[in-house]
């Protein structure tokens, strides 16, 4: 019964894995695009290029015909009929009575010239000069700016995250105890080349102080490198291989 249940679970797992693989393949085939991976994070992106339409406004200079009215002074002389009134004086003989009020003589009728003025109308033609402004139309070709709106197709590149790279084994550069820029400068040398120990000012001062006084530490406290996580002798510092407890470990002498 247990074997049959295990067999059924195994078959169901195989079917689910196959369905997920086929689904992943169909999505990739439909979406397409190049895949790019970020080496720092391991995230995989799909590069997609899309066509986007955006309105673009342009200003174009076009030639148009335009009618312009220009002022022009025109001098014209026209004949004008003018009527004027002129005074005319004539001498008229008019009778009058002389000696009417003289008691010593007999009144008599006498004639004398009396001026008489009248107004006569006279018509004459006069040439009159007139200046006026005349607007003359003139057709010119002018450049007129015209704004047009058109749709432009632009390509937009987008990166869509689709997954993450599978974890891989670490390289030698990542597991090294020195920095990568130092490891890249290392070169192989001959095994018979003379090598001197590295001594600094601090090492010389420590050696001089150790020569003048007693060593404060025992041989068990010589120290380890920072990259070593466990000592080479597991019987002293490592955990017990048997089923003993902490009380069964050997006593370690510590000198400070």
XYZ file of N, CA and C in Angstrom:
768
model
N 0.837 -1.201 0.000
C 0.000 0.000 0.000
C 0.871 1.250 0.000
N 1.932 1.232 0.829
C 2.836 2.377 0.890
C 3.575 2.543 -0.430
N 3.969 1.427 -1.039
C 4.677 1.518 -2.325
C 3.774 2.115 -3.396
N 2.495 1.749 -3.397
C 1.578 2.301 -4.402
C 1.371 3.800 -4.193
N 1.277 4.248 -2.931
C 1.133 5.690 -2.658
C 2.360 6.463 -3.118
N 3.540 5.890 -2.863
C 4.768 6.562 -3.305
C 4.819 6.644 -4.824
N 4.380 5.559 -5.480
C 4.380 5.559 -6.949
C 3.422 6.613 -7.495
N 2.232 6.714 -6.884
C 1.266 7.729 -7.330
C 1.803 9.149 -7.124
N 2.429 9.404 -5.985
C 2.996 10.731 -5.725
C 4.103 11.055 -6.717
N 4.919 10.054 -7.048
C 6.006 10.281 -7.999
C 5.457 10.625 -9.381
N 4.384 9.901 -9.799
C 3.783 10.165 -11.119
C 3.167 11.563 -11.154
N 2.470 11.931 -10.059
C 1.868 13.278 -10.005
C 2.942 14.365 -10.050
N 4.059 14.146 -9.341
C 5.148 15.127 -9.360
C 5.751 15.282 -10.737
N 5.924 14.140 -11.450
C 6.477 14.202 -12.813
C 5.538 14.959 -13.736
N 4.213 14.714 -13.612
C 3.248 15.414 -14.466
C 3.243 16.914 -14.185
N 3.288 17.293 -12.898
C 3.298 18.720 -12.549
C 4.551 19.404 -13.070
N 5.707 18.739 -12.943
C 6.954 19.324 -13.443
C 6.920 19.485 -14.954
N 6.383 18.461 -15.662
C 6.286 18.569 -17.122
C 5.354 19.676 -17.552
N 4.221 19.829 -16.824
C 3.279 20.900 -17.178
C 3.895 22.273 -16.954
N 4.639 22.429 -15.844
C 5.277 23.732 -15.586
C 6.331 24.045 -16.627
N 7.104 23.024 -17.072
C 8.119 23.257 -18.104
C 7.477 23.648 -19.418
N 6.374 22.974 -19.791
C 5.698 23.320 -21.047
C 5.091 24.708 -20.985
N 4.543 25.098 -19.805
C 3.978 26.433 -19.652
C 5.053 27.501 -19.773
N 6.210 27.247 -19.153
C 7.312 28.210 -19.250
C 7.779 28.364 -20.679
N 7.845 27.263 -21.425
C 8.293 27.325 -22.820
C 7.314 28.112 -23.667
N 6.005 27.926 -23.443
C 5.017 28.635 -24.249
C 5.050 30.127 -23.966
N 5.240 30.545 -22.711
C 5.301 31.966 -22.381
C 6.516 32.614 -23.015
N 7.653 31.922 -22.973
C 8.864 32.476 -23.581
C 8.701 32.615 -25.075
N 8.076 31.643 -25.679
C 7.897 31.701 -27.127
C 6.945 32.811 -27.520
N 5.933 33.082 -26.675
C 4.985 34.139 -27.010
C 5.590 35.517 -26.790
N 6.280 35.711 -25.657
C 6.805 37.035 -25.358
C 8.056 37.340 -26.170
N 8.981 36.395 -26.281
C 10.194 36.620 -27.045
C 11.090 37.642 -26.369
N 12.077 38.140 -27.119
C 12.988 39.142 -26.588
C 14.254 38.508 -26.047
N 15.300 39.331 -25.981
C 16.577 38.856 -25.480
C 16.570 38.828 -23.956
N 17.313 37.893 -23.404
C 17.429 37.754 -21.959
C 18.771 38.302 -21.514
N 18.746 39.107 -20.463
C 19.959 39.690 -19.898
C 19.955 39.415 -18.405
N 21.138 39.087 -17.870
C 21.279 38.759 -16.454
C 22.163 39.789 -15.776
N 21.798 40.131 -14.558
C 22.596 41.039 -13.738
C 23.567 40.200 -12.922
N 24.884 40.313 -13.163
C 25.823 39.454 -12.418
C 25.861 39.760 -10.928
N 25.461 40.945 -10.519
C 25.524 41.286 -9.093
C 24.395 40.639 -8.307
N 23.182 40.642 -8.878
C 22.023 40.101 -8.168
C 21.544 38.768 -8.720
N 21.939 38.438 -9.953
C 21.482 37.194 -10.563
C 20.085 37.251 -11.136
N 19.465 38.432 -11.203
C 18.110 38.565 -11.748
C 18.180 38.599 -13.268
N 17.275 37.861 -13.915
C 17.223 37.770 -15.374
C 16.127 38.713 -15.870
N 16.474 39.549 -16.861
C 15.531 40.508 -17.453
C 15.325 40.165 -18.923
N 14.106 40.391 -19.384
C 13.788 40.221 -20.802
C 13.704 41.598 -21.444
N 14.458 41.778 -22.504
C 14.481 43.046 -23.236
C 13.327 43.082 -24.231
N 12.487 44.095 -24.110
C 11.334 44.261 -24.989
C 11.398 45.627 -25.655
N 11.165 45.633 -26.955
C 11.147 46.869 -27.747
C 9.712 47.110 -28.191
N 9.158 48.212 -27.791
C 7.773 48.543 -28.107
C 7.714 49.808 -28.954
N 6.711 49.838 -29.800
C 6.464 50.998 -30.649
C 5.439 51.905 -29.953
N 5.840 53.119 -29.682
C 4.983 54.085 -28.994
C 4.782 55.287 -29.906
N 3.539 55.693 -30.063
C 3.227 56.870 -30.869
C 3.059 58.083 -29.960
N 3.726 59.155 -30.330
C 3.608 60.394 -29.569
C 3.424 61.564 -30.533
N 2.639 62.557 -30.135
C 2.417 63.708 -31.021
C 3.638 64.619 -31.049
N 3.977 65.077 -32.248
C 5.110 65.979 -32.451
C 4.590 67.232 -33.152
N 4.871 68.374 -32.584
C 4.442 69.655 -33.156
C 5.600 70.254 -33.939
N 5.332 70.643 -35.173
C 6.342 71.225 -36.044
C 5.830 72.552 -36.592
N 6.763 73.464 -36.803
C 6.450 74.771 -37.386
C 7.128 74.849 -38.744
N 6.340 75.035 -39.783
C 6.843 75.130 -41.147
C 6.481 76.489 -41.723
N 7.419 77.044 -42.494
C 7.196 78.323 -43.159
C 6.645 78.062 -44.556
N 5.479 78.610 -44.821
C 4.825 78.431 -46.108
C 4.622 79.791 -46.773
N 4.689 79.761 -48.128
C 4.539 80.986 -48.913
C 3.069 81.210 -49.225
N 2.606 82.390 -48.881
C 1.212 82.744 -49.130
C 1.155 84.108 -49.835
N 0.077 84.294 -50.622
C -0.169 85.583 -51.258
C -0.981 86.468 -50.315
N -0.515 87.684 -50.159
C -1.176 88.610 -49.248
C -1.335 89.963 -49.946
N -2.524 90.533 -49.839
C -2.818 91.834 -50.445
C -2.571 92.924 -49.422
N -1.689 93.856 -49.804
C -1.316 94.961 -48.919
C -1.749 96.264 -49.581
N -2.403 97.122 -48.818
C -2.855 98.423 -49.315
C -1.844 99.488 -48.893
N -1.284 100.158 -49.923
C -0.265 101.178 -49.693
C -0.855 102.563 -49.935
N -0.661 103.499 -49.004
C -1.188 104.858 -49.236
C -0.347 105.604 -50.271
N -1.058 106.399 -51.111
C -0.399 107.178 -52.157
C -1.116 108.523 -52.292
N -0.334 109.604 -52.291
C -0.906 110.957 -52.405
C -1.167 111.275 -53.875
N -2.376 111.695 -54.161
C -2.788 112.022 -55.528
C -3.234 113.485 -55.554
N -2.667 114.263 -56.505
C -3.029 115.674 -56.679
C -3.883 115.786 -57.940
N -5.078 116.300 -57.788
C -6.008 116.435 -58.905
C -6.455 117.897 -59.036
N -6.567 118.347 -60.300
C -7.068 119.695 -60.611
C -8.388 119.556 -61.352
N -9.424 120.151 -60.788
C -10.760 120.033 -61.369
C -11.340 121.430 -61.643
N -12.059 121.576 -62.767
C -12.753 122.854 -63.007
C -14.018 122.944 -62.162
N -14.156 124.056 -61.491
C -15.294 124.279 -60.607
C -15.998 125.570 -61.035
N -17.314 125.494 -61.227
C -18.116 126.679 -61.570
C -18.450 127.433 -60.306
N -18.117 128.691 -60.291
C -18.328 129.492 -59.095
C -19.148 130.743 -59.460
N -20.108 131.039 -58.645
C -20.972 132.221 -58.836
C -20.620 133.268 -57.800
N -20.335 134.457 -58.285
C -19.979 135.560 -57.388
C -20.875 136.768 -57.663
N -21.090 137.557 -56.646
C -21.924 138.767 -56.738
C -21.011 139.989 -56.684
N -21.147 140.839 -57.748
C -20.296 142.025 -57.892
C -21.181 143.277 -57.812
N -20.763 144.260 -57.053
C -21.554 145.504 -57.003
C -21.371 146.338 -58.301
N -22.481 146.805 -58.819
C -22.481 147.641 -60.032
C -23.171 148.967 -59.696
N -22.470 150.077 -59.966
C -23.011 151.418 -59.654
C -23.317 152.159 -60.968
N -24.495 152.690 -61.063
C -24.927 153.471 -62.231
C -25.505 154.806 -61.773
N -25.399 155.815 -62.655
C -25.921 157.152 -62.359
C -27.311 157.264 -62.965
N -28.257 157.560 -62.155
C -29.646 157.676 -62.585
C -30.102 159.143 -62.426
N -30.893 159.666 -63.400
C -31.476 161.012 -63.320
C -32.775 160.945 -62.529
N -32.768 161.645 -61.483
C -33.960 161.657 -60.643
C -34.434 163.127 -60.486
N -35.766 163.340 -60.647
C -36.293 164.705 -60.477
C -36.436 165.072 -59.009
N -36.241 166.331 -58.759
C -36.460 166.815 -57.400
C -36.932 168.275 -57.503
N -37.582 168.756 -56.470
C -38.210 170.084 -56.447
C -37.241 171.061 -55.783
N -36.881 172.087 -56.555
C -35.972 173.082 -56.018
C -36.758 174.342 -55.623
N -36.356 174.956 -54.549
C -36.982 176.181 -54.044
C -38.344 175.935 -53.442
N -38.465 174.745 -52.950
C -39.775 174.417 -52.369
C -39.997 175.189 -51.093
N -39.021 175.422 -50.360
C -39.167 176.075 -49.059
C -38.642 177.524 -49.093
N -38.402 178.039 -50.302
C -37.933 179.422 -50.410
C -39.153 180.317 -50.717
N -39.470 181.224 -49.817
C -40.661 182.028 -50.058
C -40.423 183.149 -51.087
N -39.202 183.380 -51.440
C -38.906 184.478 -52.348
C -38.846 184.029 -53.806
N -38.973 182.724 -54.097
C -38.939 182.249 -55.482
C -39.970 181.181 -55.688
N -40.192 180.925 -56.924
C -41.206 179.924 -57.275
C -40.532 178.569 -57.366
N -41.107 177.520 -56.798
C -40.502 176.189 -56.874
C -40.474 175.690 -58.323
N -39.368 175.015 -58.633
C -39.197 174.460 -59.978
C -38.742 173.018 -59.860
N -38.985 172.237 -60.946
C -38.563 170.814 -60.982
C -37.245 170.742 -61.740
N -36.286 170.124 -61.126
C -34.959 169.963 -61.743
C -34.549 168.470 -61.684
N -33.658 168.116 -62.601
C -33.154 166.723 -62.646
C -31.656 166.735 -62.314
N -31.263 165.665 -61.584
C -29.852 165.552 -61.231
C -29.464 164.062 -61.200
N -28.142 163.825 -61.341
C -27.653 162.436 -61.359
C -27.476 161.931 -59.929
N -28.067 160.793 -59.717
C -27.978 160.144 -58.389
C -27.352 158.747 -58.588
N -26.244 158.405 -57.864
C -25.655 157.053 -58.003
C -26.560 155.978 -57.394
N -26.646 154.871 -58.120
C -27.476 153.731 -57.665
C -26.626 152.449 -57.787
N -26.532 151.726 -56.709
C -25.706 150.495 -56.654
C -26.606 149.274 -56.587
N -26.243 148.268 -57.378
C -26.970 146.994 -57.363
C -25.942 145.843 -57.445
N -26.333 144.627 -57.018
C -25.474 143.439 -57.032
C -25.862 142.552 -58.200
N -24.855 142.263 -58.986
C -25.072 141.405 -60.140
C -24.348 140.069 -59.918
N -25.027 138.970 -60.290
C -24.432 137.626 -60.168
C -23.619 137.311 -61.407
N -22.374 136.835 -61.154
C -21.495 136.476 -62.246
C -21.002 135.030 -62.033
N -21.084 134.238 -63.082
C -20.629 132.833 -63.030
C -19.284 132.732 -63.750
N -18.340 132.020 -63.094
C -17.018 131.830 -63.683
C -16.512 130.430 -63.350
N -15.608 129.948 -64.189
C -15.016 128.617 -64.013
C -13.629 128.790 -63.404
N -13.420 128.102 -62.271
C -12.146 128.192 -61.544
C -11.527 126.792 -61.468
N -10.215 126.687 -61.740
C -9.493 125.415 -61.621
C -9.028 125.243 -60.173
N -9.597 124.242 -59.543
C -9.315 124.003 -58.120
C -8.428 122.760 -57.976
N -7.348 122.879 -57.202
C -6.413 121.774 -56.962
C -6.787 121.073 -55.663
N -6.856 119.725 -55.734
C -7.255 118.918 -54.571
C -6.248 117.786 -54.372
N -5.786 117.634 -53.149
C -4.852 116.549 -52.791
C -5.580 115.558 -51.896
N -5.527 114.307 -52.289
C -6.190 113.264 -51.504
C -5.299 112.019 -51.444
N -5.602 111.151 -50.508
C -4.834 109.906 -50.299
C -5.593 108.760 -50.937
N -4.881 108.044 -51.753
C -5.484 106.912 -52.445
C -4.777 105.626 -52.000
N -5.545 104.625 -51.596
C -4.993 103.340 -51.156
C -4.980 102.391 -52.347
N -3.774 102.047 -52.739
C -3.611 101.166 -53.889
C -3.305 99.749 -53.410
N -4.009 98.744 -53.877
C -3.724 97.352 -53.479
C -2.459 96.843 -54.156
N -1.702 96.046 -53.366
C -0.456 95.461 -53.863
C -0.360 94.029 -53.343
N -0.114 93.092 -54.228
C -0.027 91.674 -53.871
C 1.435 91.297 -53.658
N 1.718 90.720 -52.481
C 3.075 90.307 -52.136
C 3.072 88.848 -51.689
N 4.260 88.220 -51.814
C 4.466 86.853 -51.319
C 5.155 86.936 -49.968
N 4.505 86.430 -48.951
C 5.036 86.490 -47.592
C 5.186 85.073 -47.051
N 6.135 84.919 -46.083
C 6.361 83.646 -45.398
C 5.552 83.641 -44.106
N 4.630 82.710 -44.026
C 3.737 82.615 -42.871
C 4.054 81.326 -42.108
N 4.325 81.399 -40.782
C 4.550 80.167 -40.014
C 3.247 79.412 -39.799
N 3.328 78.113 -40.012
C 2.147 77.263 -39.841
C 2.530 76.068 -38.983
N 1.797 75.858 -37.919
C 2.072 74.768 -36.983
C 1.243 73.541 -37.366
N 1.948 72.418 -37.491
C 1.295 71.159 -37.837
C 1.567 70.134 -36.742
N 0.671 69.208 -36.583
C 0.771 68.154 -35.573
C 0.740 66.808 -36.276
N 1.776 65.991 -36.000
C 1.845 64.674 -36.609
C 2.205 63.651 -35.532
N 1.946 62.390 -35.824
C 2.233 61.295 -34.899
C 3.534 60.630 -35.318
N 4.448 60.489 -34.373
C 5.757 59.894 -34.621
C 5.889 58.586 -33.850
N 6.423 57.572 -34.529
C 6.631 56.262 -33.907
C 8.025 56.215 -33.289
N 8.091 55.969 -32.003
C 9.351 55.850 -31.275
C 9.465 54.454 -30.676
N 10.706 53.994 -30.577
C 10.986 52.696 -29.970
C 11.387 52.897 -28.512
N 10.694 52.197 -27.631
C 10.964 52.266 -26.201
C 11.480 50.902 -25.751
N 12.664 50.895 -25.157
C 13.283 49.655 -24.677
C 12.952 49.498 -23.196
N 12.352 48.371 -22.856
C 11.985 48.078 -21.478
C 12.556 46.720 -21.086
N 12.942 46.627 -19.813
C 13.472 45.376 -19.272
C 12.508 44.868 -18.205
N 12.009 43.670 -18.420
C 11.034 43.078 -17.512
C 11.680 41.904 -16.780
N 11.677 41.910 -15.438
C 12.264 40.772 -14.721
C 11.412 39.515 -14.899
N 12.075 38.414 -15.267
C 11.372 37.155 -15.505
C 11.814 36.041 -14.570
N 12.933 36.178 -13.910
C 13.392 35.100 -13.044
C 14.746 35.423 -12.448
N 15.393 34.374 -11.952
C 16.685 34.518 -11.311
C 17.552 33.330 -11.683
N 18.844 33.572 -11.841
C 19.760 32.504 -12.205
C 19.876 31.490 -11.070
N 20.136 30.236 -11.461
C 20.332 29.179 -10.469
C 21.639 29.412 -9.730
N 21.705 29.085 -8.428
C 22.961 29.301 -7.676
C 24.067 28.412 -8.215
N 25.262 28.968 -8.366
C 26.428 28.256 -8.876
C 27.493 28.205 -7.791
N 28.473 27.340 -8.020
C 29.585 27.208 -7.078
C 30.423 28.462 -7.108
N 30.941 28.834 -5.983
C 31.738 30.042 -5.889
C 33.075 29.836 -6.576
N 33.538 30.895 -7.193
C 34.818 30.845 -7.888
C 35.956 30.945 -6.884
N 37.181 30.738 -7.398
C 38.345 30.806 -6.520
C 38.580 32.218 -6.011
N 38.213 33.216 -6.834
C 38.434 34.602 -6.402
C 37.545 34.970 -5.229
N 36.313 34.384 -5.192
C 35.413 34.724 -4.095
C 35.775 34.014 -2.803
N 36.461 32.853 -2.893
C 36.842 32.113 -1.685
C 38.252 32.443 -1.240
N 38.932 33.319 -1.947
C 40.290 33.662 -1.554
C 40.262 34.557 -0.328
N 41.374 34.502 0.450
C 41.461 35.318 1.659
C 42.050 36.691 1.404
N 42.332 37.026 0.156
C 42.846 38.350 -0.184
C 41.872 39.022 -1.136
N 42.071 40.286 -1.336
C 41.169 41.041 -2.192
C 41.351 40.653 -3.663
N 40.308 40.801 -4.492
C 40.416 40.396 -5.904
C 41.474 41.180 -6.665
N 41.653 42.483 -6.364
C 42.655 43.250 -7.108
C 44.070 42.789 -6.800
N 44.288 42.250 -5.552
C 45.610 41.703 -5.224
C 45.794 40.342 -5.876
N 44.737 39.520 -5.877
C 44.836 38.191 -6.488
C 45.079 38.271 -7.986
N 44.592 39.339 -8.649
C 44.802 39.463 -10.095
C 46.239 39.811 -10.444
N 47.012 40.332 -9.469
C 48.407 40.700 -9.735
C 49.389 39.577 -9.419
N 48.932 38.476 -8.842
C 49.839 37.393 -8.456
C 50.358 36.648 -9.674
N 51.650 36.288 -9.674
C 52.304 35.550 -10.756
C 53.082 34.384 -10.147
N 53.165 33.230 -10.824
C 53.936 32.085 -10.293
C 55.439 32.375 -10.304
N 56.177 31.821 -9.283
C 57.631 31.986 -9.188
C 58.261 30.606 -9.053
N 59.584 30.566 -9.158
C 60.321 29.311 -9.039
C 60.317 28.848 -7.586
N 60.231 27.542 -7.406
C 60.206 26.997 -6.041
C 61.538 27.159 -5.328
N 62.655 27.314 -6.073
C 63.974 27.475 -5.458
C 64.329 28.933 -5.209
N 63.416 29.862 -5.442
C 63.722 31.277 -5.235
C 63.835 31.558 -3.747
N 64.846 32.375 -3.345
C 64.990 32.693 -1.908
C 63.830 33.547 -1.423
N 63.300 33.201 -0.260
C 62.157 33.894 0.325
C 62.524 34.308 1.739
N 62.325 35.558 2.080
C 62.562 36.075 3.422
C 61.235 36.291 4.132
N 61.211 36.108 5.434
C 59.957 36.343 6.165
C 59.604 37.828 6.164
N 58.294 38.092 6.222
C 57.808 39.469 6.225
C 57.990 40.046 7.614
N 58.756 41.135 7.716
C 58.978 41.811 8.994
C 58.591 43.260 8.836
N 57.856 43.734 9.802
C 57.469 45.141 9.834
C 58.002 45.778 11.100
N 57.765 47.043 11.278
C 58.215 47.742 12.484
C 57.570 47.195 13.735
N 56.311 46.797 13.628
C 55.617 46.251 14.799
C 56.194 44.902 15.190
N 56.586 44.070 14.153
C 57.171 42.759 14.463
C 58.520 42.917 15.139
N 59.320 43.893 14.690
C 60.625 44.083 15.315
C 60.487 44.531 16.759
N 59.541 45.419 17.049
C 59.330 45.859 18.434
C 58.858 44.701 19.296
N 57.964 43.848 18.725
C 57.483 42.700 19.501
C 58.607 41.716 19.773
N 59.491 41.497 18.765
C 60.604 40.561 18.980
C 61.564 41.082 20.033
N 61.817 42.387 20.035
C 62.723 42.955 21.033
C 62.131 42.860 22.437
N 60.830 43.070 22.557
C 60.204 42.984 23.881
C 60.170 41.555 24.390
N 59.990 40.574 23.459
C 59.977 39.173 23.880
C 61.359 38.712 24.299
N 62.399 39.311 23.739
C 63.756 38.895 24.098
C 64.159 39.402 25.470
N 63.542 40.451 25.948
C 63.944 41.034 27.232
C 63.099 40.569 28.404
N 61.949 40.013 28.125
C 61.106 39.592 29.226
C 60.517 38.224 28.949
N 59.839 37.684 29.949
C 59.302 36.329 29.845
C 58.084 36.322 28.933
N 57.948 35.238 28.172
C 56.808 35.106 27.268
C 55.520 35.050 28.090
N 54.529 35.941 27.841
C 53.290 35.938 28.626
C 52.319 34.870 28.191
N 52.569 34.245 27.047
C 51.616 33.260 26.542
C 52.322 31.925 26.377
N 51.553 30.865 26.504
C 52.100 29.528 26.339
C 52.095 29.152 24.868
N 52.593 27.969 24.590
C 52.626 27.487 23.206
C 51.237 27.199 22.669
N 50.285 26.969 23.586
C 48.919 26.701 23.133
C 48.209 27.975 22.685
N 48.795 29.158 23.035
C 48.154 30.422 22.689
C 48.970 31.198 21.648
N 49.529 30.458 20.726
C 50.345 31.132 19.697
C 49.500 31.918 18.701
N 48.221 31.642 18.645
C 47.337 32.406 17.746
C 47.121 31.701 16.422
N 46.059 32.055 15.724
C 45.715 31.480 14.417
C 45.405 32.614 13.450
N 45.416 32.251 12.193
C 45.024 33.220 11.173
C 43.516 33.488 11.246
N 43.161 34.670 10.767
C 41.734 35.038 10.807
C 40.898 34.208 9.861
N 41.519 33.627 8.822
C 40.758 32.835 7.850
C 40.516 31.414 8.302
N 41.239 30.961 9.341
C 41.062 29.598 9.829
C 39.932 29.594 10.855
N 38.893 28.809 10.553
C 37.724 28.744 11.429
C 37.860 27.661 12.502
N 38.817 26.755 12.338
C 38.984 25.668 13.310
C 40.451 25.285 13.345
N 40.996 24.849 14.481
C 42.412 24.433 14.551
C 42.626 23.120 13.818
N 43.909 22.871 13.527
C 44.243 21.637 12.804
C 44.176 20.405 13.694
N 44.266 20.557 15.011
C 44.224 19.429 15.935
C 42.852 19.394 16.589
N 41.933 18.590 16.087
C 40.580 18.592 16.670
C 40.498 17.982 18.050
N 41.556 17.278 18.471
C 41.461 16.624 19.783
C 41.549 17.621 20.917
N 42.103 18.837 20.626
C 42.286 19.813 21.703
C 41.175 20.855 21.678
N 40.957 21.475 20.450
C 40.014 22.578 20.376
C 38.682 22.191 19.765
N 38.644 21.132 18.985
C 37.425 20.777 18.295
C 36.422 20.114 19.203
N 35.235 19.899 18.716
C 34.206 19.231 19.526
C 34.543 17.762 19.700
N 34.081 17.134 20.739
C 34.398 15.713 20.985
C 33.730 14.829 19.949
N 34.492 13.807 19.509
C 33.961 12.867 18.525
C 33.095 11.809 19.175
N 33.291 11.564 20.469
C 32.490 10.565 21.169
C 31.301 11.235 21.814
N 30.589 10.497 22.546
C 29.403 11.023 23.210
C 29.682 11.668 24.535
N 30.907 12.180 24.745
C 31.233 12.798 26.024
C 30.613 14.168 26.115
N 30.530 14.666 27.327
C 29.959 15.987 27.582
C 31.082 16.993 27.732
N 30.713 18.233 28.076
C 31.713 19.299 28.239
C 32.617 19.004 29.426
N 32.089 18.344 30.446
C 32.907 18.057 31.629
C 33.994 17.056 31.330
N 33.860 16.270 30.255
C 34.863 15.270 29.949
C 36.006 15.773 29.111
N 35.995 17.054 28.661
C 37.074 17.599 27.828
C 38.308 17.830 28.674
N 39.517 17.750 28.080
C 40.744 18.010 28.852
C 40.836 19.468 29.248
N 41.488 19.710 30.356
C 41.646 21.065 30.882
C 42.735 21.773 30.099
N 42.452 23.015 29.666
C 43.408 23.805 28.880
C 43.945 24.894 29.780
N 45.259 24.985 29.836
C 45.872 26.031 30.663
C 45.912 27.327 29.878
N 45.484 28.390 30.515
C 45.426 29.707 29.873
C 46.311 30.647 30.673
N 47.216 31.278 29.962
C 48.115 32.249 30.601
C 47.897 33.595 29.950
N 47.575 34.550 30.727
C 47.360 35.906 30.226
C 48.362 36.846 30.882
